[in-house]
């Protein structure tokens, strides 16, 4: 859930922080999760990517639709591939204290659709472009 869901009055939308905008209930997988399971989770929940974490929650990578499609095009059996084999390591991340203005620039400059949110390398949320728009609209009082 986003903290912007609880806004009571308008404010400066560009001053919103990632903590206010992010989704904090993040579906994730481990490096040992097979690609077929990841594809199932992503398609059934309408996700475009899935963060990969260690047992302690440390972010180690991200599996995207692109990664899965590439494995399929290469003729690989998704049931026999682990996340660690196809994930993108060192994904672009943001922190909770960054502002909407800062992350909007990052999204535009890097052509991103979503980024993991970390605190001390621990996954604490996910932020999508849609979350930025939603927060902007709520803070601007376009929605009540």
PDB file of C-alpha atoms in Angstrom:
ATOM      1  CA  UNK A   1       0.000   0.000   0.000  1.00  0.00           C
ATOM      2  CA  UNK A   2       1.118   3.540  -0.726  1.00  0.00           C
ATOM      3  CA  UNK A   3       1.117   6.200   1.973  1.00  0.00           C
ATOM      4  CA  UNK A   4      -0.347   8.600  -0.600  1.00  0.00           C
ATOM      5  CA  UNK A   5      -3.586   6.618  -0.296  1.00  0.00           C
ATOM      6  CA  UNK A   6      -4.074   8.388   3.057  1.00  0.00           C
ATOM      7  CA  UNK A   7      -3.452  11.994   1.943  1.00  0.00           C
ATOM      8  CA  UNK A   8      -5.922  14.417   3.430  1.00  0.00           C
ATOM      9  CA  UNK A   9      -4.795  17.681   1.807  1.00  0.00           C
ATOM     10  CA  UNK A  10      -2.852  18.947  -1.169  1.00  0.00           C
ATOM     11  CA  UNK A  11       0.847  19.689  -1.118  1.00  0.00           C
ATOM     12  CA  UNK A  12       3.781  20.125  -3.443  1.00  0.00           C
ATOM     13  CA  UNK A  13       3.713  16.925  -5.534  1.00  0.00           C
ATOM     14  CA  UNK A  14       7.385  17.176  -6.469  1.00  0.00           C
ATOM     15  CA  UNK A  15       8.349  17.090  -2.784  1.00  0.00           C
ATOM     16  CA  UNK A  16       6.721  13.688  -2.231  1.00  0.00           C
ATOM     17  CA  UNK A  17       9.234  11.057  -1.200  1.00  0.00           C
ATOM     18  CA  UNK A  18       9.727   7.532  -2.484  1.00  0.00           C
ATOM     19  CA  UNK A  19       8.597   6.283   0.934  1.00  0.00           C
ATOM     20  CA  UNK A  20       5.217   7.951   0.370  1.00  0.00           C
ATOM     21  CA  UNK A  21       4.894   6.699  -3.209  1.00  0.00           C
ATOM     22  CA  UNK A  22       6.249   3.148  -3.129  1.00  0.00           C
ATOM     23  CA  UNK A  23       4.384  -0.103  -2.755  1.00  0.00           C
ATOM     24  CA  UNK A  24       5.703  -1.765   0.382  1.00  0.00           C
ATOM     25  CA  UNK A  25       4.166  -5.234  -0.070  1.00  0.00           C
ATOM     26  CA  UNK A  26       6.644  -6.557  -2.621  1.00  0.00           C
ATOM     27  CA  UNK A  27       6.396  -9.986  -4.183  1.00  0.00           C
ATOM     28  CA  UNK A  28       9.917 -11.329  -4.520  1.00  0.00           C
ATOM     29  CA  UNK A  29      11.842 -14.498  -5.277  1.00  0.00           C
ATOM     30  CA  UNK A  30      15.194 -16.026  -4.365  1.00  0.00           C
ATOM     31  CA  UNK A  31      18.111 -16.903  -6.593  1.00  0.00           C
ATOM     32  CA  UNK A  32      16.972 -20.557  -6.473  1.00  0.00           C
ATOM     33  CA  UNK A  33      13.458 -19.863  -7.810  1.00  0.00           C
ATOM     34  CA  UNK A  34      12.987 -21.405 -11.244  1.00  0.00           C
ATOM     35  CA  UNK A  35      12.115 -19.191 -14.210  1.00  0.00           C
ATOM     36  CA  UNK A  36       8.826 -20.995 -14.827  1.00  0.00           C
ATOM     37  CA  UNK A  37       7.624 -20.095 -11.323  1.00  0.00           C
ATOM     38  CA  UNK A  38       8.756 -16.510 -11.825  1.00  0.00           C
ATOM     39  CA  UNK A  39       6.924 -16.302 -15.173  1.00  0.00           C
ATOM     40  CA  UNK A  40       3.785 -17.704 -13.541  1.00  0.00           C
ATOM     41  CA  UNK A  41       3.942 -15.186 -10.691  1.00  0.00           C
ATOM     42  CA  UNK A  42       4.532 -12.293 -13.073  1.00  0.00           C
ATOM     43  CA  UNK A  43       1.774 -13.185 -15.529  1.00  0.00           C
ATOM     44  CA  UNK A  44      -0.852 -14.016 -12.914  1.00  0.00           C
ATOM     45  CA  UNK A  45      -0.196 -10.860 -10.889  1.00  0.00           C
ATOM     46  CA  UNK A  46       0.446  -8.587 -13.872  1.00  0.00           C
ATOM     47  CA  UNK A  47       4.017  -7.693 -12.863  1.00  0.00           C
ATOM     48  CA  UNK A  48       6.737  -6.693 -15.320  1.00  0.00           C
ATOM     49  CA  UNK A  49       9.599  -7.741 -13.070  1.00  0.00           C
ATOM     50  CA  UNK A  50      10.398  -9.550  -9.847  1.00  0.00           C
ATOM     51  CA  UNK A  51      13.145  -8.595  -7.392  1.00  0.00           C
ATOM     52  CA  UNK A  52      15.565 -11.371  -6.407  1.00  0.00           C
ATOM     53  CA  UNK A  53      16.637 -11.363  -2.770  1.00  0.00           C
ATOM     54  CA  UNK A  54      18.803 -13.417  -0.449  1.00  0.00           C
ATOM     55  CA  UNK A  55      17.211 -15.049   2.585  1.00  0.00           C
ATOM     56  CA  UNK A  56      17.881 -11.924   4.692  1.00  0.00           C
ATOM     57  CA  UNK A  57      16.115  -9.656   2.161  1.00  0.00           C
ATOM     58  CA  UNK A  58      19.265  -8.281   0.530  1.00  0.00           C
ATOM     59  CA  UNK A  59      18.514  -7.328  -3.075  1.00  0.00           C
ATOM     60  CA  UNK A  60      20.810  -9.211  -5.459  1.00  0.00           C
ATOM     61  CA  UNK A  61      19.062  -8.763  -8.803  1.00  0.00           C
ATOM     62  CA  UNK A  62      15.849  -8.454 -10.754  1.00  0.00           C
ATOM     63  CA  UNK A  63      14.193 -10.706 -13.327  1.00  0.00           C
ATOM     64  CA  UNK A  64      12.295  -8.810 -16.003  1.00  0.00           C
ATOM     65  CA  UNK A  65       9.918  -9.793 -18.789  1.00  0.00           C
ATOM     66  CA  UNK A  66      12.825  -9.171 -21.134  1.00  0.00           C
ATOM     67  CA  UNK A  67      15.008 -11.712 -19.282  1.00  0.00           C
ATOM     68  CA  UNK A  68      12.299 -14.360 -19.490  1.00  0.00           C
ATOM     69  CA  UNK A  69      11.537 -13.675 -23.138  1.00  0.00           C
ATOM     70  CA  UNK A  70      15.229 -13.865 -24.011  1.00  0.00           C
ATOM     71  CA  UNK A  71      15.502 -17.281 -22.329  1.00  0.00           C
ATOM     72  CA  UNK A  72      12.450 -18.457 -24.280  1.00  0.00           C
ATOM     73  CA  UNK A  73      13.861 -17.167 -27.569  1.00  0.00           C
ATOM     74  CA  UNK A  74      17.110 -18.985 -26.793  1.00  0.00           C
ATOM     75  CA  UNK A  75      15.072 -22.201 -26.574  1.00  0.00           C
ATOM     76  CA  UNK A  76      15.741 -22.723 -22.875  1.00  0.00           C
ATOM     77  CA  UNK A  77      13.316 -24.665 -20.679  1.00  0.00           C
ATOM     78  CA  UNK A  78      12.070 -22.210 -18.051  1.00  0.00           C
ATOM     79  CA  UNK A  79      11.519 -25.081 -15.615  1.00  0.00           C
ATOM     80  CA  UNK A  80      15.268 -25.786 -15.641  1.00  0.00           C
ATOM     81  CA  UNK A  81      16.585 -22.239 -15.267  1.00  0.00           C
ATOM     82  CA  UNK A  82      17.129 -20.515 -11.928  1.00  0.00           C
ATOM     83  CA  UNK A  83      16.641 -16.807 -11.295  1.00  0.00           C
ATOM     84  CA  UNK A  84      20.361 -16.400 -10.738  1.00  0.00           C
ATOM     85  CA  UNK A  85      21.008 -17.530 -14.341  1.00  0.00           C
ATOM     86  CA  UNK A  86      18.824 -14.906 -16.013  1.00  0.00           C
ATOM     87  CA  UNK A  87      18.491 -12.039 -13.535  1.00  0.00           C
ATOM     88  CA  UNK A  88      19.995  -8.640 -14.109  1.00  0.00           C
ATOM     89  CA  UNK A  89      22.523  -8.048 -11.369  1.00  0.00           C
ATOM     90  CA  UNK A  90      23.077  -4.618  -9.815  1.00  0.00           C
ATOM     91  CA  UNK A  91      19.671  -3.191 -10.768  1.00  0.00           C
ATOM     92  CA  UNK A  92      19.040   0.525 -10.564  1.00  0.00           C
ATOM     93  CA  UNK A  93      17.590   1.240  -7.125  1.00  0.00           C
ATOM     94  CA  UNK A  94      16.252   4.198  -5.194  1.00  0.00           C
ATOM     95  CA  UNK A  95      16.057   5.042  -1.506  1.00  0.00           C
ATOM     96  CA  UNK A  96      13.066   6.086   0.562  1.00  0.00           C
ATOM     97  CA  UNK A  97      14.217   9.683   1.005  1.00  0.00           C
ATOM     98  CA  UNK A  98      14.463  10.560  -2.693  1.00  0.00           C
ATOM     99  CA  UNK A  99      11.805  12.930  -4.040  1.00  0.00           C
ATOM    100  CA  UNK A 100       9.295  12.487  -6.828  1.00  0.00           C
ATOM    101  CA  UNK A 101      11.223  15.041  -8.875  1.00  0.00           C
ATOM    102  CA  UNK A 102      14.498  13.111  -8.476  1.00  0.00           C
ATOM    103  CA  UNK A 103      13.080   9.719  -9.335  1.00  0.00           C
ATOM    104  CA  UNK A 104      10.977  11.060 -12.208  1.00  0.00           C
ATOM    105  CA  UNK A 105      14.200  12.283 -13.817  1.00  0.00           C
ATOM    106  CA  UNK A 106      15.802   8.879 -13.204  1.00  0.00           C
ATOM    107  CA  UNK A 107      12.840   7.063 -14.770  1.00  0.00           C
ATOM    108  CA  UNK A 108      12.936   9.302 -17.832  1.00  0.00           C
ATOM    109  CA  UNK A 109      16.722   9.301 -18.254  1.00  0.00           C
ATOM    110  CA  UNK A 110      17.072   5.514 -17.893  1.00  0.00           C
ATOM    111  CA  UNK A 111      13.782   4.517 -19.583  1.00  0.00           C
ATOM    112  CA  UNK A 112      12.667   2.619 -16.472  1.00  0.00           C
ATOM    113  CA  UNK A 113       9.186   1.391 -15.637  1.00  0.00           C
ATOM    114  CA  UNK A 114       9.879   0.312 -12.045  1.00  0.00           C
ATOM    115  CA  UNK A 115      12.733   0.232  -9.555  1.00  0.00           C
ATOM    116  CA  UNK A 116      13.358  -1.570  -6.275  1.00  0.00           C
ATOM    117  CA  UNK A 117      13.503   0.587  -3.141  1.00  0.00           C
ATOM    118  CA  UNK A 118      16.286  -0.330  -0.729  1.00  0.00           C
ATOM    119  CA  UNK A 119      17.400   0.555   2.778  1.00  0.00           C
ATOM    120  CA  UNK A 120      20.936  -0.658   3.587  1.00  0.00           C
ATOM    121  CA  UNK A 121      20.747  -3.008   0.563  1.00  0.00           C
ATOM    122  CA  UNK A 122      17.537  -4.560   1.943  1.00  0.00           C
ATOM    123  CA  UNK A 123      14.475  -4.550  -0.311  1.00  0.00           C
ATOM    124  CA  UNK A 124      11.743  -2.454   1.339  1.00  0.00           C
ATOM    125  CA  UNK A 125       9.508  -1.579  -1.608  1.00  0.00           C
ATOM    126  CA  UNK A 126       9.034  -1.167  -5.311  1.00  0.00           C
ATOM    127  CA  UNK A 127       8.289   2.032  -7.182  1.00  0.00           C
ATOM    128  CA  UNK A 128       6.624   2.157 -10.587  1.00  0.00           C
ATOM    129  CA  UNK A 129       6.043   5.050 -12.955  1.00  0.00           C
ATOM    130  CA  UNK A 130       2.344   4.652 -12.224  1.00  0.00           C
ATOM    131  CA  UNK A 131       3.044   5.287  -8.522  1.00  0.00           C
ATOM    132  CA  UNK A 132       4.635   8.614  -9.437  1.00  0.00           C
ATOM    133  CA  UNK A 133       1.581   9.652 -11.422  1.00  0.00           C
ATOM    134  CA  UNK A 134      -0.774   8.499  -8.689  1.00  0.00           C
ATOM    135  CA  UNK A 135       1.112  10.431  -6.001  1.00  0.00           C
ATOM    136  CA  UNK A 136       1.272  13.534  -8.163  1.00  0.00           C
ATOM    137  CA  UNK A 137      -2.459  13.425  -8.784  1.00  0.00           C
ATOM    138  CA  UNK A 138      -3.305  12.850  -5.099  1.00  0.00           C
ATOM    139  CA  UNK A 139      -0.990  15.612  -3.865  1.00  0.00           C
ATOM    140  CA  UNK A 140      -2.304  18.024  -6.486  1.00  0.00           C
ATOM    141  CA  UNK A 141      -5.869  17.326  -5.334  1.00  0.00           C
ATOM    142  CA  UNK A 142      -6.929  16.211  -8.785  1.00  0.00           C
ATOM    143  CA  UNK A 143      -8.458  13.300  -6.878  1.00  0.00           C
ATOM    144  CA  UNK A 144     -10.174  13.470  -3.564  1.00  0.00           C
TER     145      UNK A 144
END
